[in-house]
Structure formats: structure tokens, C-alpha cells
Amino acid sequence: MTVLEQSGAYHLAPPPAWRPRRDPDPLLPDREPLRLLGTGAELDGELLLELYGQLVRGRRFNEQATALTKQGRLAVYPSSTGQEAAEVAAALALQEQDWLFPSYRDTLAAVARGLDPVAVLSLLRGDWHSGYDPRASRVAPLSTPLATQLPHAVGLAHAARLKGDDVVALAMVGDGGTSEGDFHEALNFAAVWQAPVVFLVQNNGFAISVPLAKQTAAPSLAHKAVGYGMPGRLVDGNDAAAMHHVLTDAVERARRGEGPCLVEAVTYRLDAHTNADDATRYREASEVDAWREHDPLVLMEQELRSRGLLDDAGAQKAGEEAERMAGDMRERMHQEPELHPMDLFDHVFAHRTTQLQQQAERLRAELEAAEAEGIPAAGEQDRHGQAHTDEQGSRK
Amino acid sequence: MSTATGTSLQPGAQPPREPARKPSTMAQALNRALRDSLAADPDVHVFGEDVGTLGGVFRVTDGLAAEFGEDRCTDTPLAEAGILGTAVGMAMYGMRPVVEMQFDAFAYPGFEQLVSHISRMRNRTRGALPMPLTVRVPYGGGIGGVEHHSDSSEAYYMATPGLHVVTPATVADAYGLLRRSIASDDPVIFLEPKRLYWGKDDWSPEQPAEVPAIGRAVVRRPGTSATLITYGPSLPVCMEAAEAAARDEGLELEVVDLRSLVPFDEETVVASVRRTGRAVVVHESTGFAGPGAEVAARVSERCFHYLEAPVLRVAGFDIPYPPPMLEKHHLPDVDRVLDAVSRLQWESEWRDGEGSGSAGEGVR
Ligand SMILES: Cc1ncc(C[n+]2csc(CCOP(=O)(O)OP(=O)(O)O)c2C)c(N)n1
């Protein structure tokens, strides 16, 4: 009797104690994305109206940001036109103490969560990498390296639970991002730790030019959850009511300590990847047109009208409200951002190193020299002024 | 900047019909190098994110999938570790993968494969498993890119033994060096200065300039007053600075384009600095522990008795790459280069002690 035989026997016949740690059946996603609008489901009228208002605002936000890009006011804008329902639902499913972990496309979710549009656009405008305080808003910085923010969401949610706080993290990623190693590691950690996290995949059909079929061979992205031991949910990402229902459910489930969940929102990117992308290179206009028929805004408006919850006056009122937001956004984005070149040396470390201090002095001298020559260097906008010379670094 | 490709017309001979020489961009030359490499060697395979149908976000792989089929120019899933890791396996099986990292900072998820496997597979296996693969990485700033789109990561690659690190600054070199890289039996990190992608140059693939083997620097502008040592995106800055110094100060600055950071062409650099006695290293990557530190150390070691002044560096500040609206304050420009040149102490003030306390001040 050798050790080898023993281990062989183990592989052939698992001891009776062996069992899957979770019953796979309830983890499997439904075959079809969940839809609620237009199905005659019983839905809360007030919630529908709130979602509608947010969708109208969201669409207007996308249009305004795109226009600002054309006017050179934004360095780049990845529009979420067509995906507003998923964005808005993400924000509305959370409670105040919860955290949102968005990627670069998820400006709308951040705005719907209550952040100032101009602050949210900072990254894409290019005046600073992140224009808001993540701690105060409980919205992590918009993440550009794909899927890299997902493990952060897991860690934060885990930490909150360790501290006994009632906090859920909602982490957003695109279909392409699900191929990154960080996505898999995040899901695995979340499941093993039973962390209160919800992963929201917005499957909008493309990762820049690469269609989903070249991204994954899985039956759905929601299926990916099963292998990690968490449920996967498939939902119509253009159905704001269904999105809200499924996400709220997942968030509350996590809040109850029942662990993480993966939600795949099936939606479509109506615009190009960003204003710099030429979508005609990789997709047919007819495909885009077909999806326009399934526009989240149109779906919601139809539903509300059929239920007698919305009339022309109501639609107009929502439009006007969105217009006010856009007007304010436009006006403030047309003002030159306050730029402070000396900020480059702040917040690199808690305490500025000698080398950085020398470099800061060097830049200050350059700015002053430029100013003396009458070149309106950004130095004139340096609100810190003398502070930099006096203070050896820390600006905390 | 225009590069001399040179014609070999015999005096008095009837000029042959010049091949069509229309200006070409660096992106086009890189595309041509990939095409020619794919055509020349069936083991060459191009893959990465968006390199197929789209032709790459910078269009460097434009048309390759259509011409060579999707098996030879392949859109991959979005996963840098996966791209580099599968490239290792393909290279193990005798292929020559040429992969694209979409932007400098997006190569970071693949660092594990680069550092732990690609760079040392030959060494680990006592030569049994060479890694003839090329990793194309668009790098550097100056294009108004948002966060994570402007990093200069060359120091990380340079500090990893086993990787060649190459970066062209001209259209002709882009073509020649990429062909050389793909043909190399060692892994090459091919850094593409993205702000030079669209600069046109009088170059035609019918007359590719002779590009020496990887590891050879080139003197782009001869001079006697001091040597500017640079590469990639900073070459045009140095050329402009040299023109300005000649025009305004009567100084003749020699400009050395390294072209290859690993291997490092010490001989060309040392010969130049011994001639001029003064040197400034210019790059946009951060200065502290940056590429210039290595160059300056080597120059000091080899040229100590020839130097009239300390070797200076002009580099990006030691900060995370700033947002686009502030990047102009970060990137070395002509003024900073000229300022460093002026700090090389043209008279003998250095010894008088007049500038001694401040010679290194503010120099990065
Ligand atoms: C790690 C990493 N690799 C590459 C990129 C470059 N990139 C930016 S967006 C994008 C496509 C993302 O597609 P998807 O995840 O589906 O999100 P979507 O843009 O559709 O919202 C790529 C490849 C990146 N940002 N990060």
C-alpha cells in the first residue's frame, strides 16, 4: 500500500464528505435577459418616473459632453448613449453609504449618484485625473486601466464587513474588461471571502472594435459567475426597471451577507467607442439602427405613457429639467478650468521629497520668468502663490 | 526633421527614374515593416487588442488582417497578460510573435510575463528556449492623452535583464528597426513614440535607409560644443535646440540619437562626449533612476578626464504623468534643453566656484 495508490483512489472515488460547496443550479443565469418593461409586470409608478427622469438627464448629459468634445472642451469622451439605463440603475440601486467603482465610461452613474457633472468630467477634460473626493462621495476614481478597479471593490467591501459596517460595493466593467486577469481574481476573492460586492458587466457588444464573439466563448458573461461560486444574472440592460430590480436585489442580497453576485446587462453602444474612434470600420449601420429600436429611453417612455403615468407635459418637464443641467454644465465647461502648474508637485507623497522640492522651485522660476516676459504662463493662475516656497512640501 | 536616405548616382550618369518618394508617416513605415515581415516569414504572427479589423487604434496594423488573414493578424481578447503569455508559448513552438500593447500603461498587466518569463526564458533554459518576440508599445506623452495614456516606461524595461529596448525617432528607423526587431532571436521591447506617429518624412519603402543592427546609436547632427544624448520623442526637441543654439549663441551642439537603449551603444556616445567635453541627456521619462541616470553614469565613468562639466540631465519631473492640460509644464522642451546647455559652464566659472553650488540645482 503506497501513498501513490491512496491518492489515486482519492481521485477515483471522492470520500463521502466531498460535495460541491454550492449547489450549482441556483447559480446559473436565466437563459434570457430579464425584461420588465412592456411585459405587463407590476411596477412601482413612482420608481418608473424617477428612472425616466434620470434617463432623460443621462441622455442629455451624453449629448452635451459629446458636443463639448467637438468644441475641444474635452480631451476625449466615451459616450454611454444607449446604455443610460444600466448607468442610472447602478447609481439608484445603492444606498448612501455604499460605494461605486466606475470605469471611464461610467460618468453617468457617478452623476446619477449625485456628483457634480463638471467634477466627474475632470479626467476626460484633462485638468486633473479625478475631480471629486472619492471618500466624500463614495465613488472611486473613474478607472482607465480595464478591470483593475474590481479587486479594489472587493477589498473595500471586505474591509467594511470586517469593521462591521453596512456597506456594499458595486463594481462596473465592460464586456472586454471581463477578459482581464483582474476580473477573474476579483470574482474569485469576492466569492471566497463572501464579500458584499456586486459586479455589473455592461455588455455593450464591443470592446473598441472587438465583438463579444471574439472576446469570450462562454454562453453569456453572466455564466462566468458560476465557476467562482456566485450567482450570475442576465438582464436587459436597456430596461431600466429590470436593471433596477436585479441590481437592487443583488445589492440587498450582498447586504444581508449572502455574498457577491455578477450581473450582465445586455445593452449596446450606440455611439463609437470614443469621439476618436471610427465605428464604421467594424460594424454596420444597420446593426446600430436595429438597436435604436430598443432605446432605453423610448422603452421607458412607452411604458409610462401606456400606464398613463406620462403625458406630453410630463415629458416636456423632464426635458426642461435635463436642459437646465446641460446648460449649467455647458456654461461651466466653457470657462477655462483653473489650472495650477505647481499642483504637479502636490500629492505625490504626503511629504515632498527634497528632489521634488527642487523641481518645484525650478518650475516656479520658469513660470515667473515667463510671466516677467509677459507670457501669460499658467503661473498667473497659481493660487498657491508663496505657499510653495514657505512650506517644505506637505499640503495635507 | 528629414533623414538623409542618400542616392548613389554616379556623376554624369543618366539619373534613373526615381522611385516614387512620397512623404510617409512613422505609422505607415511601421505598417510597412509589419507587412514586409509577415510576407517574408510565415512564422511571423501579429496579434493584440484591435489589431485586426480596426487596424489598431493608431492604424499601425491597418490592412494586415485583410492581406494575410485573421490567423496571422489576430484580434485577441482584452488581456495583456494573456497576449504576452500566449506569445511565450508560440515562441516556444518556433514562431515569431509580434504583439501590440495598446498604450504604454496598459502593458502593466502583462509585466509578470515580461519580467518572469519572456526576459529570462533563454537564460533559464540554457539557450534551449529563445524568445524571438517583439512587443510593440506606443509610449510617451505630448498627444493630450488622458490618464494612463502617456507613460514612458523604458526604465522598467531597461532594468529587466534579457530584454532589448529599442525606440526609433525617424520614419526610416521605424521601418528598419522594426524589421530588425522581428528578425531578432531575443525579445525586443519596441517603443513607438506616439507623438511622432504622424510626423511625415521623405522616406520611401523602395529606398529604405540602411539600418544597422540593433544597438547602434547615430549622430544626427555633428557639433563641437557639447553633446545632446537623446532618443525617441525627445530627438526633435534636441534638434530644434541645437538649431537655436547655433543661430542664437553660435554653439555647435552634437545630437546623438541612441535608437537602442539596450544594448547601449557606449562607443558612439563616448566618442562624441570625448570630442565635445560636455553632455546633456534628454528624455521625457522621469529623471530619478531614469534612463538618463544610466547614461550619465557611463559617460562619467568613461569620459571623466575629458569632461569640462558634470553630465546634466533634462527629464520629466519625478511625478506621475500629469493630466493633458498640464503636460506642457512636465515635458522637456527646447528652453529646458538650452538652459541645461547654458549650465555646462562655457567659461571656466566651474572651477572658480562661481556656479559651483548651483550647478546641479534644478537639473533633473
Ligand atoms: C488594461 C487595459 N488595456 C487596454 C486598454 C485600452 N482600452 C480602452 S477601452 C478598451 C475597450 C474596452 O471595452 P469594454 O471593456 O467592453 O468596455 P466599453 O469600452 O465597451 O465600455 C480598450 C482595449 C485599457 N484601457 N486598459
Coordinates of C-alpha atoms in Angstrom, one line a residue, chain A residues 73 75-76 123-130 142-146 148 176-181 207-211 214-216 276-278 281-282 337 339-341 343-345 348-349 355-356 358-360 362-363 366-367 377-379, chain B residues 48-55 57 59 62-63 70 75-81 102 105-106 109 144-149 288 316-330 333 335-336 339-340 343 360-364:
Chain A
R73 CA -13.6 71.3 -24.3
A75 CA -9.9 65.8 -24.5
V76 CA -12.0 62.7 -25.2
L123 CA -10.5 63.1 -16.1
L124 CA -11.8 63.4 -19.6
R125 CA -11.4 67.2 -19.8
G126 CA -7.8 66.7 -18.7
D127 CA -7.4 69.3 -16.0
W128 CA -6.9 66.7 -13.3
H129 CA -7.1 62.9 -13.1
S130 CA -10.1 62.9 -10.8
L142 CA -13.0 56.6 -12.9
S143 CA -10.7 53.8 -13.8
T144 CA -9.0 53.7 -17.2
P145 CA -6.9 50.5 -17.0
L146 CA -9.6 48.0 -17.5
T148 CA -8.2 47.0 -12.4
G176 CA -14.0 43.4 -22.9
G177 CA -12.8 44.0 -19.3
T178 CA -14.1 40.6 -18.3
S179 CA -11.1 39.0 -20.2
E180 CA -8.5 40.7 -17.9
G181 CA -6.9 38.7 -15.2
A207 CA -14.5 46.3 -26.8
I208 CA -13.5 49.1 -29.1
S209 CA -13.6 47.1 -32.4
V210 CA -13.7 43.6 -31.0
P211 CA -17.2 42.0 -30.9
K214 CA -14.2 37.3 -30.2
Q215 CA -14.0 38.2 -26.5
T216 CA -15.5 35.1 -25.0
A276 CA -11.7 59.5 -31.6
D277 CA -12.9 56.1 -32.9
D278 CA -14.3 55.3 -36.3
R281 CA -14.6 50.2 -39.6
Y282 CA -16.0 47.4 -37.6
P337 CA -10.5 75.3 -15.9
L339 CA -5.0 75.2 -13.7
H340 CA -2.2 75.3 -11.2
P341 CA 1.0 74.0 -12.6
D343 CA -0.1 71.3 -8.3
L344 CA 2.1 68.9 -10.2
F345 CA 4.3 68.5 -7.1
V348 CA 3.0 62.9 -5.0
F349 CA 3.9 62.0 -1.4
Q355 CA 14.2 66.3 -5.1
L356 CA 10.6 67.2 -5.8
Q358 CA 14.0 71.4 -6.1
Q359 CA 12.0 70.6 -9.1
A360 CA 9.0 72.6 -7.9
R362 CA 12.6 75.1 -10.8
L363 CA 9.2 75.2 -12.4
E366 CA 10.3 79.2 -15.1
L367 CA 6.7 80.4 -14.6
A377 CA 2.0 81.4 -18.3
A378 CA -0.3 79.4 -16.2
G379 CA 1.7 80.7 -13.3
Chain B
G48 CA -3.2 42.1 -29.9
E49 CA -6.2 44.2 -29.0
D50 CA -8.0 45.7 -32.0
V51 CA -5.1 45.0 -34.4
G52 CA -7.3 43.1 -36.9
T53 CA -10.5 44.7 -38.3
L54 CA -9.7 48.1 -36.9
G55 CA -6.0 48.1 -37.8
V57 CA -6.0 52.4 -32.6
R59 CA -3.7 52.2 -37.5
D62 CA -4.1 48.6 -40.9
G63 CA -4.9 46.2 -43.6
E70 CA -7.0 36.7 -39.4
D75 CA -7.7 40.4 -32.6
T76 CA -7.2 38.9 -29.1
P77 CA -9.4 39.0 -26.1
L78 CA -8.6 42.1 -23.9
A79 CA -5.9 40.7 -21.7
E80 CA -2.3 41.8 -21.8
A81 CA -1.0 39.0 -19.6
Q102 CA -2.4 49.3 -27.0
A105 CA 0.4 51.9 -19.2
F106 CA -1.8 49.1 -20.5
P109 CA -0.9 43.9 -16.5
G144 CA -3.1 65.2 -25.0
G145 CA -4.0 61.7 -23.8
V146 CA -5.9 61.3 -20.5
E147 CA -4.5 59.4 -17.5
H148 CA -2.6 56.2 -18.3
H149 CA -2.1 57.1 -21.9
F288 CA 15.2 59.9 -10.9
G316 CA 10.3 64.8 -16.9
F317 CA 9.6 65.7 -13.3
D318 CA 9.5 62.8 -10.8
I319 CA 5.8 62.8 -10.7
P320 CA 3.0 60.6 -12.0
Y321 CA 2.4 61.7 -15.6
P322 CA 0.2 64.8 -15.3
P323 CA -3.2 65.4 -16.9
P324 CA -3.1 66.7 -20.5
M325 CA -3.7 70.3 -19.7
L326 CA -0.6 70.4 -17.5
E327 CA 1.7 68.2 -19.5
K328 CA 3.4 71.1 -21.2
H329 CA 4.9 72.0 -17.8
H330 CA 6.2 68.5 -17.4
D333 CA 11.1 71.5 -24.1
D335 CA 14.1 76.0 -23.4
R336 CA 14.9 73.5 -20.7
D339 CA 19.0 76.1 -20.1
A340 CA 20.9 72.9 -19.3
R343 CA 24.7 75.4 -17.2
G360 CA 23.2 70.8 -10.2
E361 CA 20.4 72.7 -8.8
G362 CA 17.1 72.2 -10.6
V363 CA 18.7 69.9 -13.1
R364 CA 16.8 66.8 -13.4

